[in-house]
CSV table of C-alpha atoms in Angstrom, one decimal:
chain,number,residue,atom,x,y,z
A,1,UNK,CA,64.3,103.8,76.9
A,2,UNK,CA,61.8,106.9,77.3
A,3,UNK,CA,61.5,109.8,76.0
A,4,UNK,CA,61.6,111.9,79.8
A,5,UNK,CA,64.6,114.0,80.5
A,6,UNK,CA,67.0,111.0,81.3
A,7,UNK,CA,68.1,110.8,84.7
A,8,UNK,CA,71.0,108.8,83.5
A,9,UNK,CA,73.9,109.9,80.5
A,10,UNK,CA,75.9,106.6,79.6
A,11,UNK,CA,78.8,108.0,77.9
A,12,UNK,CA,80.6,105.9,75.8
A,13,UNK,CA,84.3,106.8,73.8
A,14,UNK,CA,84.8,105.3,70.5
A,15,UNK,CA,87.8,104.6,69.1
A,16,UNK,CA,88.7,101.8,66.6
A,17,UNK,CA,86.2,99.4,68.0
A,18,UNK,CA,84.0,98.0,65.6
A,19,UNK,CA,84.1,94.6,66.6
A,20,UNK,CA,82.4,95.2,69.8
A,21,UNK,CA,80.7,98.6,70.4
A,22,UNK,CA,77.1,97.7,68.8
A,23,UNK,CA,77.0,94.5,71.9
A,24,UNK,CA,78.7,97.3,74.3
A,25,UNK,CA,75.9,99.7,73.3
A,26,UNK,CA,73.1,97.0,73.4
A,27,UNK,CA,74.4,96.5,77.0
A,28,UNK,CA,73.9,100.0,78.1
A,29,UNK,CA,70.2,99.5,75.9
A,30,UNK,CA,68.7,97.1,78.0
A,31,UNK,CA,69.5,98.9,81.3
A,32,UNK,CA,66.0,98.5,83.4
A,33,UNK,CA,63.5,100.7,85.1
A,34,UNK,CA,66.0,103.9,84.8
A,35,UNK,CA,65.2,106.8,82.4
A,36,UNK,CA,68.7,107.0,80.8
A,37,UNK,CA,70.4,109.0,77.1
A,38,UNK,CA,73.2,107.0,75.5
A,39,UNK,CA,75.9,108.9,74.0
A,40,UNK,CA,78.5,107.8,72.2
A,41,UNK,CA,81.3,109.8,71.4
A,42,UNK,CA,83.6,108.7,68.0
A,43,UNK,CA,87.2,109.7,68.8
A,44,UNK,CA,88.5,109.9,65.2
A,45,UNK,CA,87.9,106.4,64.2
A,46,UNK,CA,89.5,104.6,61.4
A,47,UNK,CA,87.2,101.5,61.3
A,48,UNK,CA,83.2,101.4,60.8
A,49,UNK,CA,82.8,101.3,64.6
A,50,UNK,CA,80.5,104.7,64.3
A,51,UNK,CA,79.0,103.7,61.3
A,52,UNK,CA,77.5,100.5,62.7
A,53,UNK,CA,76.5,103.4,65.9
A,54,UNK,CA,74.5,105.4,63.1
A,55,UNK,CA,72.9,103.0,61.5
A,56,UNK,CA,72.0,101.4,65.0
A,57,UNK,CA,68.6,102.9,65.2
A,58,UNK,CA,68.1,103.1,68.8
A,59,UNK,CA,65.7,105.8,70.3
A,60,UNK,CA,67.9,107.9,72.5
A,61,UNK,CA,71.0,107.1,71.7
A,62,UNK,CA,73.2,110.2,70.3
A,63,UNK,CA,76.6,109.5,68.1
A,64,UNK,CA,79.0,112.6,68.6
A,65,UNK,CA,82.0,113.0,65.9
A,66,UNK,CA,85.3,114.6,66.8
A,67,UNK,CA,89.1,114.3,66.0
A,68,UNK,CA,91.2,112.6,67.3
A,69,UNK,CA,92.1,113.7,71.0
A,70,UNK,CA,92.5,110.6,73.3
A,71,UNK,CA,89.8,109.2,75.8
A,72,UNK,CA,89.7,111.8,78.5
A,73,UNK,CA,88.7,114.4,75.7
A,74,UNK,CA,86.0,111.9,74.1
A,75,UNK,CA,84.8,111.3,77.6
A,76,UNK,CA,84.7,115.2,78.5
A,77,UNK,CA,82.9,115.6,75.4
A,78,UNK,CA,80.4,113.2,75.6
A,79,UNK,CA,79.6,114.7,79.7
A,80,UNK,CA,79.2,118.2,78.0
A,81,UNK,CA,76.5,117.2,76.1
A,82,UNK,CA,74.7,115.2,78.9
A,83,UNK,CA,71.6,115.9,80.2
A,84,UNK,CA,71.3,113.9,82.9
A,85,UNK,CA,71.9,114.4,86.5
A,86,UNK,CA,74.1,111.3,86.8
A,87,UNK,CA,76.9,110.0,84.4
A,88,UNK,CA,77.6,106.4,84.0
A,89,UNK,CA,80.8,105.4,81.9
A,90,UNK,CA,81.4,102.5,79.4
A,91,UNK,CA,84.3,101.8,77.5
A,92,UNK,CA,83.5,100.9,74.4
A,93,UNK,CA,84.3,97.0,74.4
A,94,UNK,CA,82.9,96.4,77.9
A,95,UNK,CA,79.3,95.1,78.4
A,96,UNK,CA,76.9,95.4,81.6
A,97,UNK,CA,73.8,93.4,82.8
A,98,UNK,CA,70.7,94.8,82.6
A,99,UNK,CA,70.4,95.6,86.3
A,100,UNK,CA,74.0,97.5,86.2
A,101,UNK,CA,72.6,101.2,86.4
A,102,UNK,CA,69.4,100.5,88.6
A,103,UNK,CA,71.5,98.2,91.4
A,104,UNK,CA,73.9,101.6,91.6
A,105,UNK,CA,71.3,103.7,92.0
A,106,UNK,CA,69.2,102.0,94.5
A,107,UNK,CA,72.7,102.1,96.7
A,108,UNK,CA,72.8,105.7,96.9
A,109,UNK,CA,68.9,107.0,97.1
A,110,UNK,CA,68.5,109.2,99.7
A,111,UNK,CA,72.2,109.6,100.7
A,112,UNK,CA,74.5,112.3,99.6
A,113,UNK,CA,76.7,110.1,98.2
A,114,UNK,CA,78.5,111.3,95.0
A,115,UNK,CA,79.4,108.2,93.6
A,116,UNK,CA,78.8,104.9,93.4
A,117,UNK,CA,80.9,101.3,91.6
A,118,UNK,CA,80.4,98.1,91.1
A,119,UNK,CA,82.2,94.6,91.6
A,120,UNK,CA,83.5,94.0,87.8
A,121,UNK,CA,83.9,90.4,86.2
A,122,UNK,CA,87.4,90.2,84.3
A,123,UNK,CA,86.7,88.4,80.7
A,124,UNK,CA,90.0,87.2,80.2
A,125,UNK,CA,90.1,85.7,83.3
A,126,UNK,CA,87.1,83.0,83.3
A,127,UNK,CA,84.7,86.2,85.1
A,128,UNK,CA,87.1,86.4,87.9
A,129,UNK,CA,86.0,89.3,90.1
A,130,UNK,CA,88.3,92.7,89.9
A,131,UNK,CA,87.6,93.1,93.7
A,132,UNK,CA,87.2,90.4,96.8
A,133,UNK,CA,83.9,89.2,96.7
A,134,UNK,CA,84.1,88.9,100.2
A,135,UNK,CA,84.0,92.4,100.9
A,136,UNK,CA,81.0,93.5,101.3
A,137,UNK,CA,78.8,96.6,100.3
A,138,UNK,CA,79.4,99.6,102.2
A,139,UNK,CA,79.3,103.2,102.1
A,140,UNK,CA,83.3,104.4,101.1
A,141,UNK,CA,84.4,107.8,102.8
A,142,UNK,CA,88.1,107.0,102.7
A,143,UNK,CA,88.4,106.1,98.9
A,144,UNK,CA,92.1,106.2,99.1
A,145,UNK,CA,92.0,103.4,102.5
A,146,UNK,CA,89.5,100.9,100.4
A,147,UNK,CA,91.8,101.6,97.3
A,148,UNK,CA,94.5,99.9,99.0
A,149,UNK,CA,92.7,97.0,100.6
A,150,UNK,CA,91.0,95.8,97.3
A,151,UNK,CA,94.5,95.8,94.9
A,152,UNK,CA,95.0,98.9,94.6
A,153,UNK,CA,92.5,100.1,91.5
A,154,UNK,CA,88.8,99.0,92.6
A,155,UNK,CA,87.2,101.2,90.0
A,156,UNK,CA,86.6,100.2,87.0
A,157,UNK,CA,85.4,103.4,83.8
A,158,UNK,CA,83.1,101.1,83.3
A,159,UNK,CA,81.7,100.1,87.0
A,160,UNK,CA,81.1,103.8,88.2
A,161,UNK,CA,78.3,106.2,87.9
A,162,UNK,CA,78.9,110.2,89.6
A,163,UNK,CA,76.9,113.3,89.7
A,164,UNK,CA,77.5,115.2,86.4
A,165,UNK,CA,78.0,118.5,89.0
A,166,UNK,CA,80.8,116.6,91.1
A,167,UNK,CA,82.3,115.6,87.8
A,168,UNK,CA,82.4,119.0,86.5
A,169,UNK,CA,83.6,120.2,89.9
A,170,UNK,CA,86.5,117.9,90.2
A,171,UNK,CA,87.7,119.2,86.5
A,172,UNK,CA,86.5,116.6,84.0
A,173,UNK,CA,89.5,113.8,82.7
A,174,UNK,CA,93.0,115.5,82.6
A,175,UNK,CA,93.6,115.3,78.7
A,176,UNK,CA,97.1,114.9,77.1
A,177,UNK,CA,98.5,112.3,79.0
A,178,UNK,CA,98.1,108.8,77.9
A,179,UNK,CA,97.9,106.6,81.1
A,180,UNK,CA,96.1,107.0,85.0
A,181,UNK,CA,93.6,110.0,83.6
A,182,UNK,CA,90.9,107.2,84.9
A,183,UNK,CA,92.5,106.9,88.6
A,184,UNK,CA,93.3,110.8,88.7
A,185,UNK,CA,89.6,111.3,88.4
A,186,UNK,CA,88.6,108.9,90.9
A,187,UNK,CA,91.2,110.4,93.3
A,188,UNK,CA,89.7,113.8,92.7
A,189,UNK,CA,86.2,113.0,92.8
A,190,UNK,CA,86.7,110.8,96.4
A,191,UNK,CA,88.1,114.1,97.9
A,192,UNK,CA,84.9,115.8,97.5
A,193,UNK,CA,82.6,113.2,99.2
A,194,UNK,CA,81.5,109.4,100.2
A,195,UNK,CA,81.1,106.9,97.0
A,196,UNK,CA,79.2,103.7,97.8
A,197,UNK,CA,80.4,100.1,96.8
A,198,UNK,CA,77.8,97.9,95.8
A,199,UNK,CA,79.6,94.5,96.0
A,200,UNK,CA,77.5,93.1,92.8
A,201,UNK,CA,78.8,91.8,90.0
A,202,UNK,CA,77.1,94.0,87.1
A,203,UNK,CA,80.2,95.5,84.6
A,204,UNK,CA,82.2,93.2,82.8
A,205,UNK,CA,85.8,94.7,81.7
A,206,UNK,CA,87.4,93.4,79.0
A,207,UNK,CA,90.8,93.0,80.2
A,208,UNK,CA,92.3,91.9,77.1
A,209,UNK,CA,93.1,95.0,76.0
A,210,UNK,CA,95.3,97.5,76.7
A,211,UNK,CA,93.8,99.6,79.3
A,212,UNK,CA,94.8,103.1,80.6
A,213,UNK,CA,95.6,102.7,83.9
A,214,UNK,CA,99.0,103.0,85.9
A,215,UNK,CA,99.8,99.1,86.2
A,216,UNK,CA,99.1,98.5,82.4
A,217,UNK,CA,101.5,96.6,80.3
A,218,UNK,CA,103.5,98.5,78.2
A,219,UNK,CA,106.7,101.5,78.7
A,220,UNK,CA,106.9,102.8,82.5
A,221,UNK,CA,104.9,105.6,82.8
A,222,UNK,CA,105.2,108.2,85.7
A,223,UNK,CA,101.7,108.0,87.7
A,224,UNK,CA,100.3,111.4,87.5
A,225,UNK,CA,97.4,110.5,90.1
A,226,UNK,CA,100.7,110.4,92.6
A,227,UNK,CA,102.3,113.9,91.9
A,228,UNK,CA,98.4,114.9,91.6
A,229,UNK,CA,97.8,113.7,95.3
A,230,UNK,CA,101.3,115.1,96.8
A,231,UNK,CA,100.1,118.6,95.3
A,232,UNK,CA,96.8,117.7,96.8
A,233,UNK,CA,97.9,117.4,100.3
A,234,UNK,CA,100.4,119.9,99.8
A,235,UNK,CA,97.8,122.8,99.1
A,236,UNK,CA,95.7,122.2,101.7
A,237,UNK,CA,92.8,121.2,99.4
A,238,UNK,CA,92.6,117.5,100.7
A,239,UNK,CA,90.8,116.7,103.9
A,240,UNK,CA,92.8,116.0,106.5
A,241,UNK,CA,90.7,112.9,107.2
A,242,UNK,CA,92.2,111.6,104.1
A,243,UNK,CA,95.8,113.0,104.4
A,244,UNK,CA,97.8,109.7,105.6
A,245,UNK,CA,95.8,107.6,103.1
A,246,UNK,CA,96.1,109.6,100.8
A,247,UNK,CA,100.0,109.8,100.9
A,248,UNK,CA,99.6,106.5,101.2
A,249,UNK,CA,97.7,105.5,97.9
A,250,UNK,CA,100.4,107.5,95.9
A,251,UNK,CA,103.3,105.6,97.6
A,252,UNK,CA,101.4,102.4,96.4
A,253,UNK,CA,101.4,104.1,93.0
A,254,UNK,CA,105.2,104.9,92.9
A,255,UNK,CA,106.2,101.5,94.0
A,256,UNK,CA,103.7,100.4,91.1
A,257,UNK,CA,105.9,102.4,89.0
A,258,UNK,CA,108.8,100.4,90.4
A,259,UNK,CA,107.8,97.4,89.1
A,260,UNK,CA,107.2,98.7,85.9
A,261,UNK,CA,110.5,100.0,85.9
A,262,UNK,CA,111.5,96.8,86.8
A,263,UNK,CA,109.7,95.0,84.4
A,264,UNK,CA,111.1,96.5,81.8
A,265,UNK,CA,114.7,96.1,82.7
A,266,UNK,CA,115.3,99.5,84.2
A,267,UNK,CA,117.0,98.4,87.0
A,268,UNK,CA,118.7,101.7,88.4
A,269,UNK,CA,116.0,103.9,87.7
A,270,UNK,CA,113.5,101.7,90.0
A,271,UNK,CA,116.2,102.0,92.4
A,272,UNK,CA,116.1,105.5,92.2
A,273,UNK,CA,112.4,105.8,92.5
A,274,UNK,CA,112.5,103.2,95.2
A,275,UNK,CA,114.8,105.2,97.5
A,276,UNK,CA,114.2,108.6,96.6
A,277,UNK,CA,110.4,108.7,96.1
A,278,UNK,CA,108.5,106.0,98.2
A,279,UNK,CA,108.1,105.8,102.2
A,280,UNK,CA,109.2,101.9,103.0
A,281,UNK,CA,107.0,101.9,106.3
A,282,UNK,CA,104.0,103.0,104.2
A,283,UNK,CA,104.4,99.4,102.6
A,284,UNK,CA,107.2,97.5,103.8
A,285,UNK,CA,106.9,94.3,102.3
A,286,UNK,CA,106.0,95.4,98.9
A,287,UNK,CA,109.0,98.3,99.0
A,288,UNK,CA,111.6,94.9,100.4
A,289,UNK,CA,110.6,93.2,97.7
A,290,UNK,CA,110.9,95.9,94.6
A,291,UNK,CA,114.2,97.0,96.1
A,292,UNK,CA,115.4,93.4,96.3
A,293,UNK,CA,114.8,93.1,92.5
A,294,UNK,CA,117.1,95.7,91.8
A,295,UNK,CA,120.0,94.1,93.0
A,296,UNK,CA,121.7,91.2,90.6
A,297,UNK,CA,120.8,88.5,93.2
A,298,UNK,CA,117.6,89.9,93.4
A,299,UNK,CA,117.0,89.4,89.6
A,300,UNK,CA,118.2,85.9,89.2
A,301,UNK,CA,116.1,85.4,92.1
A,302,UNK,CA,113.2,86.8,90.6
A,303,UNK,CA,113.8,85.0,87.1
A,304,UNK,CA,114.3,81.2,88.5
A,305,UNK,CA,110.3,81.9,90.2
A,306,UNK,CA,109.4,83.4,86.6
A,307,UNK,CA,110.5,79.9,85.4
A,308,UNK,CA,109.2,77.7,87.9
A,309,UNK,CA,105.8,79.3,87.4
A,310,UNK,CA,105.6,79.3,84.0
A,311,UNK,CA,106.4,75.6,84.1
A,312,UNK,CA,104.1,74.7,86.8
């Protein structure tokens, strides 16, 4: 690290995380040939996870305290302080390779894109890549289109990096709800401009946690990036160019929500969702197959292939 105006702030929320922030913030240390500020933000912890931060000793690297107040206000916290011109998130039990920041920023010299991700390595799952690692790099102006060809959540808060303006423009993290405050940036930020997908692997997310997105495990939770993106097109404020996709990104969210629903034994309510909120010809076979699973065929259907694959 140097002591010039960073161009880079990695901001990292802390919460209860002890047992890995000090190799998550070694990680964001030995980012290479960029000028960068670590700062890490303490959401109320109850552990020594900002203690270990304190005592870490690392030039330019800043430890923030504040009450307890979720990850979006941690996060919002740590961007007001930044002074760089980009932002690059990190969650504080996720780890990059050195290269992580300079491969995202070579992508998008000299182009006006706002944003740029990464490809992301899944721990749990033996570095299994998040997106297709036959897709290749590319410049994204439809966020919502290459959203729904990669699975549905190609961004990682770890694997992105954004212009501290466009984040400020967009309206920082939505605080006060508890799940999709990640996606409902993303969808934000992608309406006002072009992010660029590297393809390289440089963020690893560790997926054994419980992470705040709308198909995490867990209760059912109403995707607010979806009501966010109806209100969107609604106003006017989306560009038209991304007005079918974009209605189509938040029907993929609702029938998401579906299978939570489902998952959890709610049975009529995913009906209701399924028939009342979600556009079958947006996603036909997806929407068949959800509705199917409301029926009482459908879930003894549905539990024999549970079975078999769990003996298999």
């Amino acid at each position: 690290m140097t002591r010039q105006t960073p161009l880079v702030s990695i901001v990292i929320p802390l919460y209860n995380k002890a047992d890995f922030i000090l190799r998550t913030v070694a990680s964001a240390a030995s980012q290479l040939d960029v000028a960068f500020e670590i700062i890490v933000v303490d959401d109320g912890s109850t552990d020594d996870g900002a203690k270990l931060v304190q005592n870490a000793g690392l030039e330019g690297l800043f430890l923030i305290a504040q009450e307890n107040a979720g990850v979006s206000a941690a996060r919002n916290r740590g961007m007001t302080a930044a002074r760089g011109k980009w932002i690059a998130f990190l969650d504080a039990d996720d780890v990059w390779s050195c290269d992580h920041l300079a491969t995202l920023l070579k992508a998008i010299d000299g182009s006006d894109a706002i944003a740029a991700f990464s490809n992301v390595r899944l721990q749990s799952r033996a570095s299994c890549p998040l997106i297709d690692p036959r897709l290749v790099a590319q410049r994204v102006e439809d966020y919502f289109s290459f959203a729904l060809r990669s699975g549905g959540y190609p961004i990682s808060s770890s694997s992105i990096i954004a212009l501290k303006d466009e984040l400020v423009a967009a309206g920082l993290f939505v605080e006060g709800i508890s799940t999709g405050e990640d996606i409902d940036m993303w969808c934000r930020l992608a309406c006002q401009g072009a992010f660029f997908y590297t393809a390289k692997l440089t963020a690893t997310y560790n997926d054994a946690r419980s992470h705040t997105r709308c198909s995490a495990a867990g209760a059912a939770v109403r995707p607010f990036p979806a009501q966010r993106l109806h209100d969107l097109i609604a106003s006017d404020e989306l560009d038209p160019r991304l007005a079918e996709s974009g209605r189509r990104y938040a029907n993929f969210l609702m029938l998401e929500y579906a299978r939570q629903l489902l998952d959890s034994g709610q049975y009529g309510d995913a009906r209701a969702v399924l028939l009342g909120e979600c556009v079958p010809r947006y996603d036909p076979k997806r929407f068949l197959k959800r509705l199917i699973r409301t029926t009482s065929f459908g879930q003894t259907l549905f539990g024999l292939g549970q079975t078999h694959a769990g003996q298999a």
